Coordinates of C-alpha atoms in Angstrom, one line a residue:
M76 CA 24.9 4.4 -5.4
D77 CA 21.8 2.5 -4.3
S78 CA 22.1 4.0 -0.8
E79 CA 18.9 2.9 0.7
N80 CA 19.8 -0.7 0.0
E81 CA 23.5 -0.5 0.6
G82 CA 23.3 -2.9 3.6
L83 CA 21.6 -5.7 1.7
T84 CA 23.1 -9.1 2.0
A85 CA 22.4 -11.9 -0.5
K86 CA 21.3 -15.1 1.1
G87 CA 24.1 -17.4 1.8
H88 CA 26.8 -14.6 1.3
H89 CA 29.3 -13.1 3.8
Y90 CA 29.8 -9.7 2.1
N91 CA 27.1 -7.1 1.7
T92 CA 26.0 -6.1 -1.8
K93 CA 27.7 -2.6 -1.4
T94 CA 31.1 -4.3 -0.9
I95 CA 30.4 -6.4 -4.0
Q96 CA 29.3 -3.4 -6.1
Q97 CA 32.5 -1.4 -5.1
A98 CA 34.6 -4.4 -6.2
L99 CA 32.9 -4.8 -9.6
E100 CA 33.1 -1.0 -10.2
L101 CA 36.8 -1.0 -9.4
M102 CA 37.2 -3.7 -12.1
I103 CA 34.9 -2.4 -14.8
D104 CA 35.2 1.4 -14.3
C105 CA 38.9 1.5 -13.2
G106 CA 40.4 -1.4 -15.0
I107 CA 41.8 -2.9 -11.9
S108 CA 42.7 -6.7 -11.8
F109 CA 41.2 -9.1 -9.4
R110 CA 44.3 -9.2 -7.2
G111 CA 44.4 -5.4 -7.5
I112 CA 40.9 -5.1 -6.0
E113 CA 41.9 -7.2 -3.1
K114 CA 44.8 -4.8 -2.3
V115 CA 42.7 -1.7 -2.8
F116 CA 40.3 -3.0 -0.1
N117 CA 43.3 -3.8 2.1
L118 CA 44.6 -0.3 1.7
F119 CA 41.4 1.9 1.6
G120 CA 38.4 -0.4 2.2
D121 CA 36.1 0.2 5.2
L122 CA 34.2 -3.1 5.4
D123 CA 32.8 -2.6 8.9
S124 CA 35.1 -5.2 10.4
Q125 CA 34.4 -7.6 7.6
T126 CA 37.4 -9.5 6.2
T127 CA 38.7 -8.2 2.9
P128 CA 37.3 -10.1 -0.1
S129 CA 39.8 -12.1 -1.9
F130 CA 40.6 -12.0 -5.5
S131 CA 38.9 -15.3 -6.1
S132 CA 35.8 -14.1 -4.3
V133 CA 35.7 -11.2 -6.9
R134 CA 36.2 -13.5 -9.8
K135 CA 33.3 -15.6 -8.7
W136 CA 31.1 -12.5 -8.2
L137 CA 31.8 -11.4 -11.9
A138 CA 31.0 -14.8 -13.3
R139 CA 27.7 -15.1 -11.4
I140 CA 26.4 -11.7 -12.0
G141 CA 27.6 -11.8 -15.7
I142 CA 25.7 -15.1 -16.3
Y143 CA 22.7 -13.6 -14.6
E144 CA 22.6 -10.6 -17.0
L145 CA 23.5 -12.9 -20.1
T146 CA 20.7 -15.4 -19.3
R147 CA 17.9 -13.1 -17.7
E148 CA 14.8 -12.7 -19.9
K149 CA 14.9 -9.7 -22.1
E150 CA 11.9 -7.7 -23.2
H151 CA 10.1 -9.0 -26.3
R152 CA 9.8 -6.0 -28.6
D153 CA 9.2 -5.2 -32.4
D154 CA 11.6 -2.2 -32.5
W155 CA 15.0 -3.9 -31.5
I156 CA 18.1 -2.7 -33.1
F157 CA 20.8 -5.4 -33.2
I158 CA 24.4 -4.6 -33.1
V159 CA 26.5 -7.7 -34.1
D160 CA 30.2 -8.4 -34.2
F161 CA 32.8 -11.1 -33.5
T162 CA 35.7 -11.1 -31.0
L163 CA 38.4 -13.7 -30.8
E164 CA 41.4 -14.8 -28.9
L165 CA 43.9 -17.7 -29.4
G166 CA 42.4 -21.0 -30.6
K167 CA 39.9 -21.6 -33.2
Q168 CA 36.7 -20.2 -31.2
K169 CA 35.1 -16.9 -31.9
A170 CA 32.5 -15.3 -29.8
L171 CA 29.4 -13.8 -31.7
V172 CA 28.1 -11.0 -29.5
I173 CA 24.6 -9.6 -30.2
L174 CA 23.7 -6.3 -28.5
G175 CA 20.3 -4.7 -28.6
V176 CA 18.9 -1.2 -28.1
P177 CA 15.2 -0.2 -28.6
Q178 CA 14.7 2.2 -31.4
D179 CA 12.9 4.7 -29.2
K180 CA 15.8 4.7 -26.8
F181 CA 18.2 5.2 -29.6
I182 CA 16.2 8.2 -30.9
E183 CA 16.2 9.7 -27.5
I184 CA 20.0 9.3 -27.0
V185 CA 21.4 9.8 -30.3
A186 CA 19.1 11.6 -32.7
N187 CA 17.5 14.0 -30.0
N188 CA 20.7 14.6 -28.0
K189 CA 23.4 14.3 -30.6
K190 CA 25.5 11.9 -28.7
G191 CA 26.6 8.2 -29.2
L192 CA 25.4 5.2 -27.4
S193 CA 27.2 4.2 -24.1
H194 CA 27.8 0.7 -22.7
E195 CA 24.8 1.2 -20.2
N196 CA 22.4 2.0 -23.3
V197 CA 22.7 -1.4 -24.7
E198 CA 21.8 -4.9 -23.5
V199 CA 23.6 -8.1 -24.2
L200 CA 21.1 -10.3 -26.1
A201 CA 23.5 -13.2 -26.7
I202 CA 27.0 -14.4 -26.6
E203 CA 27.6 -17.5 -28.8
I204 CA 30.9 -19.3 -28.9
M205 CA 31.5 -20.6 -32.6
N206 CA 34.1 -23.0 -34.1
S207 CA 32.8 -22.0 -37.5
T208 CA 31.7 -18.5 -38.7
R209 CA 29.9 -19.7 -41.8
G210 CA 26.9 -17.5 -42.7
E211 CA 24.5 -20.5 -42.1
F212 CA 25.6 -20.6 -38.4
I213 CA 25.2 -16.8 -38.0
E214 CA 21.7 -17.0 -39.3
K215 CA 20.7 -19.6 -36.9
A216 CA 22.2 -17.6 -34.1
L217 CA 20.1 -14.6 -35.1
D218 CA 17.0 -16.8 -35.2
R219 CA 17.5 -18.1 -31.8
V220 CA 17.7 -14.6 -30.4
S221 CA 14.8 -13.4 -32.4
E222 CA 12.7 -16.1 -30.9
K223 CA 13.4 -14.8 -27.4
V224 CA 13.3 -11.0 -27.9
G225 CA 11.6 -10.4 -31.3
V226 CA 12.7 -9.8 -34.9
P227 CA 14.8 -6.5 -35.1
I228 CA 13.9 -3.6 -37.5
Q229 CA 17.6 -3.0 -38.0
I230 CA 21.1 -4.8 -37.8
V231 CA 24.3 -2.9 -37.7
A232 CA 27.5 -4.6 -38.4
D233 CA 31.0 -4.3 -40.0
N234 CA 30.2 -6.0 -43.2
S235 CA 32.9 -8.8 -42.9
S236 CA 32.3 -11.6 -45.3
D237 CA 30.9 -14.3 -43.0
L238 CA 28.9 -11.8 -41.0
A239 CA 27.5 -10.1 -43.9
R240 CA 26.5 -13.4 -45.5
G241 CA 24.8 -14.5 -42.3
I242 CA 22.8 -11.3 -42.0
K243 CA 21.7 -11.3 -45.5
L244 CA 20.5 -15.0 -45.2
Y245 CA 18.6 -13.9 -42.2
S246 CA 17.2 -10.7 -43.8
Q247 CA 15.7 -12.9 -46.7
K248 CA 13.0 -13.9 -44.2
Y249 CA 12.2 -10.2 -43.1
P250 CA 12.0 -7.9 -46.2
N251 CA 11.6 -4.9 -44.0
L252 CA 14.6 -5.5 -42.0
I253 CA 17.4 -2.8 -42.5
Y254 CA 20.9 -3.9 -42.6
T255 CA 23.5 -1.1 -42.1
H256 CA 27.1 -1.2 -42.8
D257 CA 28.8 0.4 -39.9
V258 CA 30.2 3.8 -40.9
T259 CA 33.5 3.6 -39.1
H260 CA 34.3 0.4 -40.9
G261 CA 32.8 1.8 -44.1
M262 CA 35.0 4.8 -44.2
A263 CA 38.2 2.9 -43.2
L264 CA 37.4 0.5 -46.1
L265 CA 37.2 3.4 -48.5
L266 CA 40.5 4.7 -47.5
K267 CA 42.0 1.3 -47.6
Y268 CA 40.8 1.0 -51.3
Q269 CA 42.3 4.3 -52.1
L270 CA 45.7 3.9 -50.3
D271 CA 46.5 0.2 -50.4
S272 CA 47.3 0.5 -54.0
N273 CA 48.9 4.0 -53.8
D274 CA 52.8 3.7 -54.2
R275 CA 53.4 7.0 -52.7
Y276 CA 51.4 6.3 -49.5
Q277 CA 53.0 2.8 -49.1
S278 CA 56.4 4.4 -49.6
F279 CA 55.5 7.0 -46.9
I280 CA 54.5 4.2 -44.5
K281 CA 57.7 2.3 -44.9
R282 CA 59.8 5.6 -44.5
C283 CA 57.7 6.3 -41.2
T284 CA 58.6 2.8 -39.9
I285 CA 62.3 3.2 -40.7
T286 CA 62.5 6.7 -39.2
R287 CA 61.0 5.4 -35.9
Q288 CA 63.4 2.8 -35.7
R289 CA 66.5 5.2 -36.5
L290 CA 65.2 7.7 -34.0
Q291 CA 64.9 5.3 -31.1
Q292 CA 67.6 5.8 -28.4
T293 CA 68.4 9.3 -29.7
E294 CA 67.6 12.7 -28.3
L295 CA 65.3 13.2 -31.4
Y296 CA 62.9 10.4 -30.5
F297 CA 60.2 13.0 -29.6
L298 CA 60.1 13.8 -33.3
A299 CA 59.5 10.2 -34.3
P300 CA 56.2 9.1 -36.2
P301 CA 53.7 7.6 -34.1
A302 CA 53.5 3.8 -33.9
Q303 CA 51.3 2.2 -36.6
R304 CA 48.6 -0.3 -35.8
S305 CA 49.3 -3.8 -37.0
Q306 CA 45.6 -4.1 -37.8
C307 CA 42.9 -1.7 -38.8
R308 CA 45.5 0.9 -39.7
Y309 CA 43.0 3.0 -41.8
F310 CA 40.9 3.7 -38.9
N311 CA 43.2 6.7 -37.9
I312 CA 45.6 7.6 -40.7
E313 CA 45.4 11.2 -39.4
R314 CA 47.8 10.3 -36.6
L315 CA 50.6 10.0 -39.4
T316 CA 49.4 12.7 -41.8
D317 CA 49.1 15.1 -38.8
W318 CA 52.5 14.3 -37.6
G319 CA 54.0 15.0 -41.1
I320 CA 52.2 18.3 -41.6
N321 CA 52.9 19.5 -38.2
L322 CA 56.6 18.7 -38.4
L323 CA 56.9 20.3 -41.8
N324 CA 55.3 23.4 -40.5
S325 CA 57.4 23.7 -37.3
S326 CA 60.1 26.2 -37.1
T327 CA 63.8 25.6 -36.6
E328 CA 63.8 28.0 -33.6
T329 CA 61.1 26.0 -31.9
L330 CA 63.0 22.8 -32.4
M331 CA 66.1 24.4 -31.0
E332 CA 64.3 25.6 -27.9
L333 CA 63.4 21.9 -27.2
L334 CA 67.0 20.9 -27.4
P335 CA 68.7 23.8 -25.4
N336 CA 72.0 21.9 -24.6
V337 CA 72.6 20.7 -28.1
D338 CA 75.0 22.4 -30.7
D339 CA 73.0 23.7 -33.7
S340 CA 75.7 22.9 -36.1
V341 CA 75.5 19.2 -34.9
I342 CA 71.8 18.6 -34.5
L343 CA 70.4 20.4 -37.6
P344 CA 72.3 18.1 -40.1
K345 CA 71.1 15.2 -38.0
I346 CA 67.5 16.3 -38.2
K347 CA 67.9 16.8 -42.0
D348 CA 69.4 13.3 -42.3
K349 CA 66.8 11.6 -40.4
L350 CA 63.6 13.6 -41.4
G351 CA 64.7 15.4 -44.6
W352 CA 62.7 12.9 -46.8
L353 CA 59.4 14.1 -45.4
A354 CA 59.6 17.4 -47.5
N355 CA 59.1 15.0 -50.7
F356 CA 55.7 14.1 -49.3
Q357 CA 54.4 17.6 -48.5
S358 CA 51.7 17.7 -51.2
D359 CA 50.8 14.1 -50.6
L360 CA 50.2 14.6 -46.9
M361 CA 47.8 17.5 -47.7
H362 CA 45.9 15.3 -50.1
W363 CA 45.7 12.3 -47.7
S364 CA 44.6 14.7 -44.8
Q365 CA 41.8 16.0 -46.9
M366 CA 40.6 12.5 -47.6
A367 CA 40.7 11.5 -43.9
S368 CA 38.8 14.8 -43.0
L369 CA 36.1 13.9 -45.6
T370 CA 35.7 10.5 -44.0
R371 CA 35.6 12.0 -40.4
S372 CA 32.9 14.5 -41.6
V373 CA 30.7 11.5 -42.6
E374 CA 31.4 9.8 -39.4
T375 CA 30.6 12.8 -37.3
Q376 CA 27.4 13.4 -39.2
L377 CA 26.0 9.9 -39.0
K378 CA 27.2 9.1 -35.5
S379 CA 25.6 12.2 -34.0
Q380 CA 22.5 12.3 -36.1
G381 CA 21.9 8.8 -37.3
I382 CA 21.1 8.0 -40.8
N383 CA 17.8 8.8 -42.6
Q384 CA 16.4 9.8 -45.9
K385 CA 17.8 13.3 -45.4
S386 CA 21.5 12.3 -44.7
L387 CA 22.6 12.7 -48.3
K388 CA 21.3 16.3 -48.3
I389 CA 22.8 17.2 -45.1
F390 CA 26.2 15.8 -46.4
E391 CA 25.9 17.8 -49.5
K392 CA 25.4 21.1 -47.7
S393 CA 28.6 20.6 -45.6
Q394 CA 30.9 19.8 -48.5
L395 CA 33.7 21.8 -50.0
I396 CA 34.0 21.9 -53.9
F397 CA 37.4 20.4 -54.9
T398 CA 39.3 21.0 -58.1
D399 CA 41.4 17.9 -57.6
A400 CA 40.0 15.0 -59.7
N401 CA 41.1 12.3 -57.0
L402 CA 39.5 14.2 -54.3
Q403 CA 36.2 14.6 -56.3
N404 CA 36.2 10.9 -57.1
F405 CA 36.7 10.0 -53.3
Q406 CA 33.9 12.5 -52.4
Q407 CA 31.7 10.6 -54.9
K408 CA 32.5 7.3 -53.1
L409 CA 31.3 8.8 -49.8
R410 CA 27.9 9.9 -51.6
E411 CA 27.6 6.5 -52.8
Y412 CA 28.0 5.1 -49.3
I413 CA 25.4 7.3 -47.8
T414 CA 23.0 6.7 -50.7
T415 CA 23.4 2.9 -50.4
Q416 CA 22.7 2.9 -46.6
S417 CA 20.0 5.4 -46.6
E418 CA 17.9 4.2 -49.5
K419 CA 17.1 1.2 -47.4
I420 CA 14.9 3.3 -45.2
Q421 CA 11.6 3.6 -46.6
D422 CA 10.0 6.2 -44.2
E423 CA 11.1 9.3 -42.2
R424 CA 12.6 7.2 -39.3
T425 CA 16.2 7.6 -38.1
F426 CA 18.4 4.7 -37.5
L427 CA 21.7 3.9 -36.0
A428 CA 24.6 4.1 -38.3
T429 CA 27.6 2.8 -36.2
S430 CA 28.6 -0.3 -34.2
D431 CA 31.2 1.7 -32.2
V432 CA 29.6 0.7 -28.8
I433 CA 30.3 -3.0 -29.4
E434 CA 34.0 -2.2 -30.4
S435 CA 34.4 -0.2 -27.3
L436 CA 32.9 -3.2 -25.1
F437 CA 35.5 -5.4 -26.9
G438 CA 38.2 -3.1 -26.2
K439 CA 37.4 -3.2 -22.4
Y440 CA 37.1 -6.9 -22.5
K441 CA 40.6 -7.2 -24.2
Q442 CA 42.0 -5.3 -21.3
F443 CA 41.1 -8.0 -18.9
S444 CA 41.6 -11.0 -21.3
T445 CA 45.2 -10.0 -21.9
R446 CA 46.0 -10.8 -18.1
C447 CA 44.8 -14.3 -18.4
P448 CA 47.5 -17.1 -18.3
F449 CA 46.4 -18.2 -21.8
K450 CA 44.7 -15.6 -24.2
E451 CA 41.6 -17.9 -24.8
M452 CA 37.9 -17.5 -24.7
G453 CA 36.6 -17.9 -21.1
Q454 CA 35.0 -16.4 -18.2
M455 CA 36.3 -13.0 -18.9
L456 CA 33.9 -12.6 -21.8
L457 CA 31.3 -12.0 -19.1
T458 CA 32.9 -8.5 -18.5
I459 CA 30.9 -7.5 -21.6
C460 CA 27.7 -8.3 -19.7
I461 CA 28.9 -6.5 -16.6
S462 CA 29.9 -3.3 -18.5
T463 CA 26.4 -2.9 -19.7
M464 CA 24.6 -3.3 -16.3
D465 CA 23.3 -0.7 -13.9
L466 CA 25.0 -2.4 -10.8
T467 CA 22.7 -1.5 -8.1
T468 CA 22.8 -3.4 -4.9
T469 CA 19.3 -4.7 -5.5
V470 CA 20.4 -6.2 -8.9
I471 CA 23.5 -7.7 -7.4
K472 CA 21.5 -9.3 -4.6
N473 CA 18.9 -10.8 -7.1
A474 CA 21.8 -12.0 -9.3
L475 CA 23.8 -13.8 -6.6
E476 CA 20.5 -15.5 -5.2
T477 CA 19.6 -16.6 -8.7
I478 CA 23.0 -17.9 -10.1
S479 CA 25.1 -20.4 -8.0
F480 CA 28.6 -21.2 -8.6
E481 CA 27.6 -24.6 -9.7
D482 CA 25.7 -22.8 -12.4
V483 CA 28.9 -20.9 -13.4
E484 CA 30.8 -24.2 -13.7
A485 CA 28.1 -25.9 -15.8
W486 CA 27.9 -22.9 -18.1
L487 CA 31.7 -22.8 -18.6
E488 CA 31.8 -26.5 -19.1
E489 CA 28.8 -26.3 -21.7
V490 CA 30.1 -23.3 -23.6
F491 CA 33.9 -23.7 -23.4
G492 CA 34.6 -27.3 -22.4
Q493 CA 38.1 -27.9 -20.8
S494 CA 40.4 -24.8 -20.8
M495 CA 43.9 -24.7 -22.3
L496 CA 45.3 -23.8 -18.8
S497 CA 43.5 -26.9 -17.5
K498 CA 44.8 -29.1 -20.2
R499 CA 48.3 -27.8 -19.6
R500 CA 48.1 -28.5 -15.8
A501 CA 46.8 -32.0 -16.4
L502 CA 49.5 -32.8 -18.9
F503 CA 52.4 -31.4 -16.8
S504 CA 51.2 -32.8 -13.5
T505 CA 51.0 -36.2 -15.1
A506 CA 54.4 -35.9 -16.5
A507 CA 55.8 -34.7 -13.1
D508 CA 54.2 -37.8 -11.4
T509 CA 55.8 -40.2 -14.1
K510 CA 59.2 -38.3 -13.5
T511 CA 58.9 -38.9 -9.8
V512 CA 58.0 -42.6 -10.0

């Protein structure tokens, strides 16, 4: 809290900055909706006889402070690390988000303290709305950011086709720039290559889906396999492998203790009927679990220590020797990934290996965007900016005195044009007027 300035009031504003600070923290830190924040203040707020801020006031504060953070001048440096990715909603538009962290700050946080970047450690350098994600457009977006803040020494991204092409086009102008394929996506991609074409694994996935459906509305639903992600399902295959291994290792006595009012002679055949197929995958589950464990060991190492010329040696020291040829081959794929990423580093410096922080910010943004009447790009993108800010009362005062609501409307019009909701209202109001006539 910025206690000595908690009574500040921005010029032209009714509410003091402490109230605004609390409202935005309720949203960003607690995930409360605009209307929910209004209710919280009604229930618990002590506003020194001020009226309760309405949900529309909170929404305007979010927009003005978010645009302030997005558009404020950032420091021009020669050691920026860019973290780049796309997020999308309904419609054809995508938002290219470019985060930045100075390398010395990254070294202090990650390499020295063995911890990952948090939202507050990065700055939003740009959010660009694109109708096309061709590499040439991404290259130009990176050029525009570089003109403002300086050419980065590293870019970290998930290596999707358009993004990779844009970064490579940009990198051709800067031979010393290091482009790193995010380790989380890299490991998931290696698992995908191995398991997408594995008939046994695909059969296991199908059986899990069927079993989950068959156990719904039964007393055995607590034994059901975890729900599978519709996308990015190779990011956490351990959820399924651990479920299978743990279930196979559980004893009949333990199961019956969890079903005290059910007859053994009735329930045990039912369990065998619903889950007996799992025994046929016992050796497969151990194999897949070992593969996932190998990828997690790489992720843990590179996320906590960064990537440098010593990364491969550190990896080798921690590895078990496998007799299984498939695991040996998979282990070699991990070596090749580390080699490819670390050989780009020509000195003893340590660099960022993951874009997890941007994925986390996107996750927070999605929590808010799902509440919108239409899931389209709009003002809620600014929650990404707010999430990276140190929301002191002084910063809030400066933001509100710098950005007006007219600035917000102009920004929304320039960036997004007319929203889907606005178009829908215009269409149906016209239709209603015609019907009335």
